[in-house]
Amino acid sequence: MTDALILAVYTVAACALLARPLSAARWAERAPRLAIAMWLSACASVVGSALLAVLTATVPADAVGHGLARLFELCTMMLAEGPGASAWAALGVCAITLSRLAASLAAVLVRARRERGRHAAMLALLGRPDRALGAIVVDYAEPLVYCLPGRAAKTVITTAALRSLSTSQVAAVLAHERAHVRGRHHLVLAAGEAFARAFPFVPLFDVARREVARLIELRADDVAARRHPRAQIAAALVGLATGRVPAFVMGAGGQSALTRVRRMLRPAAPLARGERLAGLATVALLLGGPAVVAAAPAMSAFIAHHCHALSLL
Amino acid sequence: MVRALGDLESTIMDRMWSYRRPASVRDVLEDLRREREIAYTTVMTVMDKLHKKGLLRRHPVGKAYVYETVSSKEAYTAGLMRETLASGGNQAATLVHFLERLSPEEAAALESALRVYPPKGRQE
């Protein structure tokens, strides 16, 4: 029962408190990929611990401790008599939670796919593929570069962008788009989106969604910077951000554009080995921690039952 | 085959946009035949499809239809781009960035961030 309580308290605390230290983490800009992994594993951790809290509250932990025979006995008993009301309720809650998450992920993916299909069909009529660039060129008066991710991925650039950027800036910005496509960033975004849509009342998920969307841009900048001068990426960013006719109202301010430009011009040192390992350990803890807590009583019961010498300690 | 039909759709739409006046299947066919062998029924099928997609509108003249574009290529492009920019909420569909609408101060900050950088790095 204690483990269920610990998990429940962790779930609530994680929802309320995890977002702050994660968004404040200054290392995230130095290691965007690790930060993305941490955000998504924090989301999974919250859902996982909530589910395990419900399950451990209803399934007797010592069932495992008395060996497989006892577990089987318990199972057959449950099958013969039917699980109790509380077990049914627990299973129901878990099923609803998981199917809600799955359904919202499916909804995000299906809608995105449909929109991409429609968009690609119109692009086939309106744009012209440029073999040399490896992109589709669209006649349009605003500088704009974007990509349609997925299996039939396409990179799109407008004529205004081609006019306002130099050749090497165009190459840099197209490399950024290809990094999105190759990194399957649309799936990463969809995962963040799915958590936020499934449980809109959890603020952590909403922050995670926004942060993941921001961090994939940093990640794509880093990948592009492997082959293209950072200064060109920065110049392309400035060109695209400032050359825009402000016809469309967008939510975010210019803060993230400024962050990205500064990051490209003055790259911070990548994480040291130790910092990286600590980050990975945190991800593992977020993902595995709840499971360990849930399994702990069963493990200790198992040890107590089979290793008497240890239990004497 | 599907790909070829898609190409034909875009070719025919481009012709229709370039005419800037209504045209029959026969008109388009004769135009296309200057460059390639193509059957009347093929052109008719594709134009019928474009009509069903809402890209061409038509009215009967005699026994055949006369087609014209519903709106200009520029209007379609503007619509598509606006939709792309507006779908910032659904980034899983189109990964659009550089979207921030900058205030003049922010734009100035961006420009100056670039200016302090040694000019050597800014050369193409």
Coordinates of N, CA, C and O in Angstrom, one line a residue, chain A residues 41-150:
Chain A
S41 N 10.2 11.8 -21.5 CA 10.2 10.8 -20.5 C 9.6 11.3 -19.2 O 9.0 10.5 -18.5
A42 N 9.6 12.6 -19.0 CA 8.9 13.1 -17.8 C 7.4 12.9 -18.0 O 6.7 12.5 -17.1
C43 N 6.9 13.2 -19.2 CA 5.5 12.9 -19.5 C 5.1 11.5 -19.3 O 4.1 11.2 -18.6
A44 N 6.0 10.6 -19.9 CA 5.7 9.2 -19.8 C 5.8 8.7 -18.3 O 5.0 7.9 -17.9
S45 N 6.7 9.3 -17.6 CA 6.9 9.0 -16.2 C 5.6 9.3 -15.3 O 5.2 8.5 -14.5
V46 N 5.0 10.4 -15.6 CA 3.8 10.8 -14.9 C 2.7 9.9 -15.2 O 2.0 9.4 -14.2
V47 N 2.5 9.6 -16.4 CA 1.4 8.6 -16.8 C 1.7 7.3 -16.2 O 0.8 6.6 -15.6
G48 N 2.9 6.8 -16.4 CA 3.3 5.5 -15.9 C 3.1 5.3 -14.4 O 2.5 4.4 -13.9
S49 N 3.5 6.3 -13.6 CA 3.4 6.2 -12.2 C 1.9 6.3 -11.7 O 1.5 5.6 -10.8
A50 N 1.1 7.1 -12.5 CA -0.3 7.1 -12.1 C -0.9 5.7 -12.3 O -1.7 5.3 -11.4
L51 N -0.6 5.1 -13.4 CA -1.1 3.8 -13.7 C -0.7 2.8 -12.6 O -1.5 2.0 -12.1
L52 N 0.6 2.8 -12.3 CA 1.2 1.9 -11.4 C 0.6 2.1 -10.0 O 0.4 1.2 -9.2
A53 N 0.3 3.4 -9.7 CA -0.2 3.7 -8.3 C -1.6 3.0 -8.2 O -1.9 2.3 -7.2
V54 N -2.4 3.1 -9.3 CA -3.7 2.4 -9.2 C -3.6 0.9 -9.1 O -4.3 0.3 -8.4
L55 N -2.7 0.4 -9.9 CA -2.5 -1.1 -9.9 C -2.0 -1.6 -8.6 O -2.6 -2.6 -8.1
T56 N -1.0 -1.0 -8.1 CA -0.4 -1.5 -6.8 C -1.3 -1.3 -5.7 O -1.3 -2.1 -4.7
A57 N -2.3 -0.4 -5.8 CA -3.2 -0.2 -4.7 C -4.2 -1.4 -4.6 O -4.8 -1.6 -3.6
T58 N -4.4 -2.1 -5.7 CA -5.4 -3.1 -5.7 C -4.9 -4.5 -5.8 O -5.5 -5.4 -5.4
V59 N -3.7 -4.7 -6.4 CA -3.1 -6.0 -6.5 C -2.2 -6.3 -5.3 O -1.3 -5.5 -5.0
P60 N -2.4 -7.4 -4.5 CA -1.6 -7.6 -3.4 C -0.2 -7.9 -3.8 O 0.1 -8.7 -4.6
A61 N 0.7 -7.1 -3.1 CA 2.2 -7.2 -3.5 C 2.8 -8.5 -3.2 O 3.6 -9.0 -3.9
D62 N 2.4 -9.1 -2.1 CA 3.0 -10.3 -1.6 C 2.7 -11.5 -2.5 O 3.3 -12.6 -2.3
A63 N 1.8 -11.3 -3.4 CA 1.4 -12.4 -4.3 C 2.6 -12.9 -5.1 O 2.8 -14.1 -5.2
V64 N 3.5 -11.9 -5.4 CA 4.7 -12.3 -6.2 C 5.7 -12.9 -5.3 O 6.4 -13.9 -5.6
G65 N 5.8 -12.4 -4.1 CA 6.8 -12.8 -3.1 C 6.7 -14.3 -2.8 O 7.8 -14.9 -2.6
H66 N 5.6 -14.9 -2.8 CA 5.5 -16.3 -2.4 C 5.7 -17.2 -3.6 O 5.2 -18.3 -3.6
G67 N 6.3 -16.7 -4.6 CA 6.7 -17.5 -5.6 C 5.7 -17.7 -6.7 O 4.5 -17.2 -6.5
L68 N 6.1 -18.3 -7.8 CA 5.2 -18.4 -8.9 C 3.9 -19.2 -8.6 O 2.8 -18.8 -9.1
A69 N 4.1 -20.2 -7.8 CA 3.0 -21.1 -7.5 C 1.9 -20.3 -6.9 O 0.7 -20.4 -7.3
R70 N 2.2 -19.4 -5.9 CA 1.2 -18.6 -5.2 C 0.6 -17.6 -6.2 O -0.6 -17.4 -6.2
L71 N 1.4 -17.1 -7.1 CA 0.9 -16.1 -8.1 C -0.1 -16.8 -9.0 O -1.2 -16.3 -9.2
F72 N 0.2 -18.0 -9.4 CA -0.7 -18.8 -10.3 C -1.9 -19.1 -9.6 O -3.1 -19.0 -10.1
E73 N -1.8 -19.5 -8.3 CA -2.9 -19.8 -7.5 C -3.9 -18.6 -7.4 O -5.1 -18.8 -7.6
L74 N -3.2 -17.5 -7.2 CA -4.0 -16.2 -7.1 C -4.8 -15.9 -8.4 O -5.9 -15.5 -8.4
C75 N -4.0 -16.1 -9.5 CA -4.6 -15.9 -10.8 C -5.8 -16.8 -11.0 O -6.9 -16.3 -11.5
T76 N -5.6 -18.1 -10.8 CA -6.7 -19.0 -11.0 C -7.9 -18.6 -10.1 O -9.1 -18.7 -10.5
M77 N -7.6 -18.2 -8.9 CA -8.6 -17.8 -8.0 C -9.4 -16.7 -8.6 O -10.7 -16.6 -8.6
M78 N -8.7 -15.7 -9.1 CA -9.3 -14.5 -9.6 C -10.1 -14.9 -10.8 O -11.2 -14.3 -11.0
L79 N -9.6 -15.8 -11.6 CA -10.3 -16.2 -12.8 C -11.6 -16.9 -12.5 O -12.7 -16.7 -13.1
A80 N -11.5 -17.8 -11.4 CA -12.6 -18.6 -11.0 C -13.7 -17.7 -10.4 O -14.9 -17.8 -10.8
E81 N -13.3 -16.9 -9.5 CA -14.3 -16.1 -8.8 C -14.6 -14.7 -9.4 O -15.5 -14.0 -9.0
G82 N -13.7 -14.4 -10.4 CA -13.9 -13.1 -11.0 C -13.1 -12.1 -10.1 O -13.2 -12.3 -8.9
P83 N -12.5 -11.1 -10.7 CA -11.7 -10.2 -9.9 C -12.7 -9.4 -9.1 O -13.9 -9.2 -9.5
G84 N -12.3 -8.9 -8.0 CA -13.1 -8.1 -7.1 C -13.5 -6.8 -7.7 O -12.9 -6.4 -8.8
A85 N -14.4 -6.0 -7.1 CA -14.8 -4.8 -7.7 C -13.6 -3.8 -7.8 O -13.5 -3.1 -8.8
S86 N -12.8 -3.8 -6.8 CA -11.7 -2.8 -6.8 C -10.7 -3.1 -8.0 O -10.2 -2.2 -8.6
A87 N -10.4 -4.4 -8.2 CA -9.5 -4.8 -9.3 C -10.1 -4.4 -10.6 O -9.4 -3.9 -11.5
W88 N -11.4 -4.6 -10.8 CA -12.1 -4.2 -12.0 C -11.9 -2.7 -12.2 O -11.6 -2.2 -13.3
A89 N -12.2 -2.0 -11.1 CA -12.1 -0.5 -11.2 C -10.7 -0.1 -11.6 O -10.5 0.8 -12.5
A90 N -9.7 -0.7 -11.0 CA -8.3 -0.4 -11.3 C -8.0 -0.7 -12.8 O -7.4 0.2 -13.5
L91 N -8.4 -1.8 -13.2 CA -8.1 -2.2 -14.6 C -8.8 -1.2 -15.6 O -8.3 -0.8 -16.6
G92 N -10.0 -0.9 -15.2 CA -10.8 0.1 -16.0 C -10.1 1.4 -16.1 O -10.0 2.0 -17.2
V93 N -9.6 1.9 -15.0 CA -9.0 3.2 -15.0 C -7.7 3.2 -15.9 O -7.5 4.1 -16.7
C94 N -7.0 2.1 -15.8 CA -5.8 2.0 -16.6 C -6.1 1.9 -18.1 O -5.5 2.5 -18.9
A95 N -7.1 1.1 -18.4 CA -7.5 0.9 -19.8 C -8.0 2.2 -20.4 O -7.6 2.6 -21.5
I96 N -8.7 3.0 -19.6 CA -9.3 4.3 -20.1 C -8.1 5.2 -20.3 O -8.0 5.9 -21.4
T97 N -7.2 5.3 -19.4 CA -6.0 6.2 -19.5 C -5.2 5.9 -20.7 O -4.9 6.8 -21.5
L98 N -4.9 4.6 -20.8 CA -4.0 4.2 -22.0 C -4.7 4.4 -23.3 O -4.1 4.9 -24.3
S99 N -6.0 4.1 -23.4 CA -6.7 4.2 -24.6 C -6.9 5.7 -25.0 O -6.8 6.1 -26.2
R100 N -7.0 6.5 -24.0 CA -7.1 7.9 -24.2 C -5.9 8.5 -24.9 O -5.9 9.3 -25.8
L101 N -4.7 8.1 -24.3 CA -3.4 8.5 -24.8 C -3.2 8.0 -26.2 O -2.8 8.7 -27.1
A102 N -3.6 6.7 -26.4 CA -3.4 6.1 -27.8 C -4.3 6.8 -28.8 O -3.9 7.1 -29.9
A103 N -5.5 7.1 -28.4 CA -6.5 7.7 -29.3 C -6.0 9.1 -29.7 O -6.1 9.5 -30.8
S104 N -5.5 9.8 -28.7 CA -5.1 11.2 -29.0 C -3.8 11.2 -29.9 O -3.7 12.0 -30.8
L105 N -2.9 10.2 -29.7 CA -1.8 10.1 -30.6 C -2.3 9.8 -32.0 O -1.8 10.4 -33.0
A106 N -3.2 8.8 -32.1 CA -3.7 8.4 -33.4 C -4.4 9.6 -34.1 O -4.2 9.9 -35.3
A107 N -5.1 10.4 -33.3 CA -5.8 11.5 -33.9 C -4.8 12.6 -34.4 O -5.0 13.1 -35.6
V108 N -3.8 12.8 -33.7 CA -2.8 13.8 -34.1 C -2.1 13.3 -35.4 O -2.0 14.1 -36.4
L109 N -1.8 12.0 -35.4 CA -1.0 11.5 -36.6 C -1.9 11.5 -37.8 O -1.5 11.8 -38.9
V110 N -3.2 11.0 -37.6 CA -4.1 10.9 -38.8 C -4.4 12.3 -39.3 O -4.3 12.5 -40.6
R111 N -4.7 13.3 -38.5 CA -5.0 14.6 -38.9 C -3.8 15.2 -39.7 O -3.9 15.8 -40.7
A112 N -2.6 15.0 -39.1 CA -1.4 15.6 -39.7 C -1.2 14.9 -41.1 O -0.9 15.6 -42.1
R113 N -1.4 13.7 -41.2 CA -1.2 12.9 -42.4 C -2.2 13.4 -43.5 O -1.8 13.6 -44.7
R114 N -3.4 13.6 -43.1 CA -4.4 14.1 -44.0 C -4.1 15.5 -44.5 O -4.1 15.8 -45.7
E115 N -3.7 16.4 -43.6 CA -3.3 17.7 -44.0 C -2.1 17.7 -44.9 O -2.1 18.5 -45.9
R116 N -1.2 16.9 -44.6 CA 0.0 16.8 -45.5 C -0.3 16.3 -46.9 O 0.2 16.9 -47.8
G117 N -1.2 15.4 -46.9 CA -1.7 14.9 -48.2 C -2.3 16.0 -49.1 O -2.0 16.1 -50.3
R118 N -3.2 16.7 -48.4 CA -3.9 17.8 -49.2 C -2.9 18.9 -49.6 O -2.9 19.4 -50.7
H119 N -2.0 19.2 -48.7 CA -1.0 20.2 -49.0 C -0.1 19.7 -50.1 O 0.2 20.5 -51.0
A120 N 0.3 18.5 -50.1 CA 1.2 18.0 -51.2 C 0.5 18.0 -52.5 O 1.1 18.3 -53.5
A121 N -0.8 17.7 -52.5 CA -1.5 17.7 -53.8 C -1.6 19.1 -54.4 O -1.4 19.3 -55.6
M122 N -1.8 20.1 -53.5 CA -1.8 21.5 -54.0 C -0.4 21.9 -54.5 O -0.2 22.6 -55.5
L123 N 0.6 21.5 -53.7 CA 2.0 21.8 -54.1 C 2.4 21.3 -55.5 O 3.1 21.9 -56.2
A124 N 1.8 20.1 -55.8 CA 2.1 19.5 -57.1 C 1.6 20.4 -58.2 O 2.2 20.4 -59.3
L125 N 0.5 21.1 -57.9 CA 0.0 22.0 -59.0 C 0.7 23.4 -58.9 O 0.9 24.0 -60.0
L126 N 1.1 23.8 -57.7 CA 1.5 25.2 -57.6 C 3.0 25.4 -57.6 O 3.5 26.5 -58.0
G127 N 3.8 24.4 -57.2 CA 5.2 24.5 -57.1 C 5.9 23.8 -58.3 O 5.3 23.1 -59.0
R128 N 7.2 24.1 -58.4 CA 8.0 23.3 -59.4 C 9.2 22.8 -58.7 O 9.9 23.5 -58.0
P129 N 9.4 21.5 -58.8 CA 10.6 20.9 -58.2 C 11.9 21.4 -58.8 O 12.0 21.5 -60.0
D130 N 12.8 21.7 -57.9 CA 14.1 22.1 -58.4 C 15.1 21.0 -58.0 O 15.4 20.9 -56.8
R131 N 15.6 20.3 -59.0 CA 16.5 19.2 -58.8 C 17.7 19.6 -58.1 O 18.2 19.0 -57.1
A132 N 18.3 20.7 -58.5 CA 19.6 21.2 -58.0 C 19.5 21.5 -56.5 O 20.3 21.1 -55.7
L133 N 18.4 22.1 -56.1 CA 18.2 22.5 -54.7 C 17.7 21.3 -53.9 O 17.9 21.2 -52.7
G134 N 17.0 20.4 -54.6 CA 16.3 19.3 -53.9 C 15.1 19.8 -53.1 O 14.8 19.3 -52.0
A135 N 14.5 20.8 -53.7 CA 13.3 21.4 -53.0 C 12.3 21.8 -54.0 O 12.5 21.9 -55.2
I136 N 11.1 22.1 -53.5 CA 10.0 22.6 -54.4 C 10.0 24.1 -54.2 O 9.9 24.6 -53.1
V137 N 10.0 24.8 -55.4 CA 10.0 26.2 -55.4 C 8.6 26.7 -55.6 O 7.9 26.3 -56.5
V138 N 8.1 27.6 -54.8 CA 6.8 28.2 -54.9 C 6.9 29.7 -55.1 O 7.7 30.4 -54.4
D139 N 6.2 30.2 -56.1 CA 6.2 31.6 -56.4 C 5.4 32.3 -55.3 O 4.2 32.2 -55.2
Y140 N 6.1 33.1 -54.4 CA 5.4 33.7 -53.3 C 6.2 34.9 -52.8 O 7.4 34.8 -52.8
A141 N 5.5 36.0 -52.5 CA 6.2 37.2 -52.1 C 6.8 37.3 -50.7 O 7.5 38.2 -50.4
E142 N 6.5 36.2 -49.9 CA 7.1 36.2 -48.6 C 8.2 35.2 -48.5 O 8.0 34.1 -49.0
P143 N 9.3 35.5 -47.8 CA 10.4 34.5 -47.7 C 9.9 33.4 -46.7 O 9.5 33.7 -45.6
L144 N 9.9 32.2 -47.1 CA 9.4 31.1 -46.3 C 10.0 29.8 -46.7 O 10.2 29.6 -47.9
V145 N 10.5 29.1 -45.7 CA 11.1 27.8 -45.9 C 10.5 26.8 -45.0 O 10.4 27.1 -43.8
Y146 N 10.0 25.7 -45.4 CA 9.4 24.7 -44.5 C 9.5 23.3 -45.1 O 9.9 23.2 -46.3
C147 N 9.1 22.3 -44.4 CA 9.1 21.0 -44.9 C 7.8 20.2 -44.6 O 7.1 20.5 -43.6
L148 N 7.5 19.3 -45.5 CA 6.4 18.4 -45.2 C 7.1 17.1 -44.9 O 7.6 16.4 -45.7
P149 N 7.1 16.7 -43.6 CA 7.8 15.5 -43.2 C 7.0 14.2 -43.6 O 6.0 14.3 -44.2
G150 N 7.5 13.1 -43.2 CA 6.9 11.9 -43.6 C 7.6 11.1 -44.6 O 8.7 11.4 -45.0

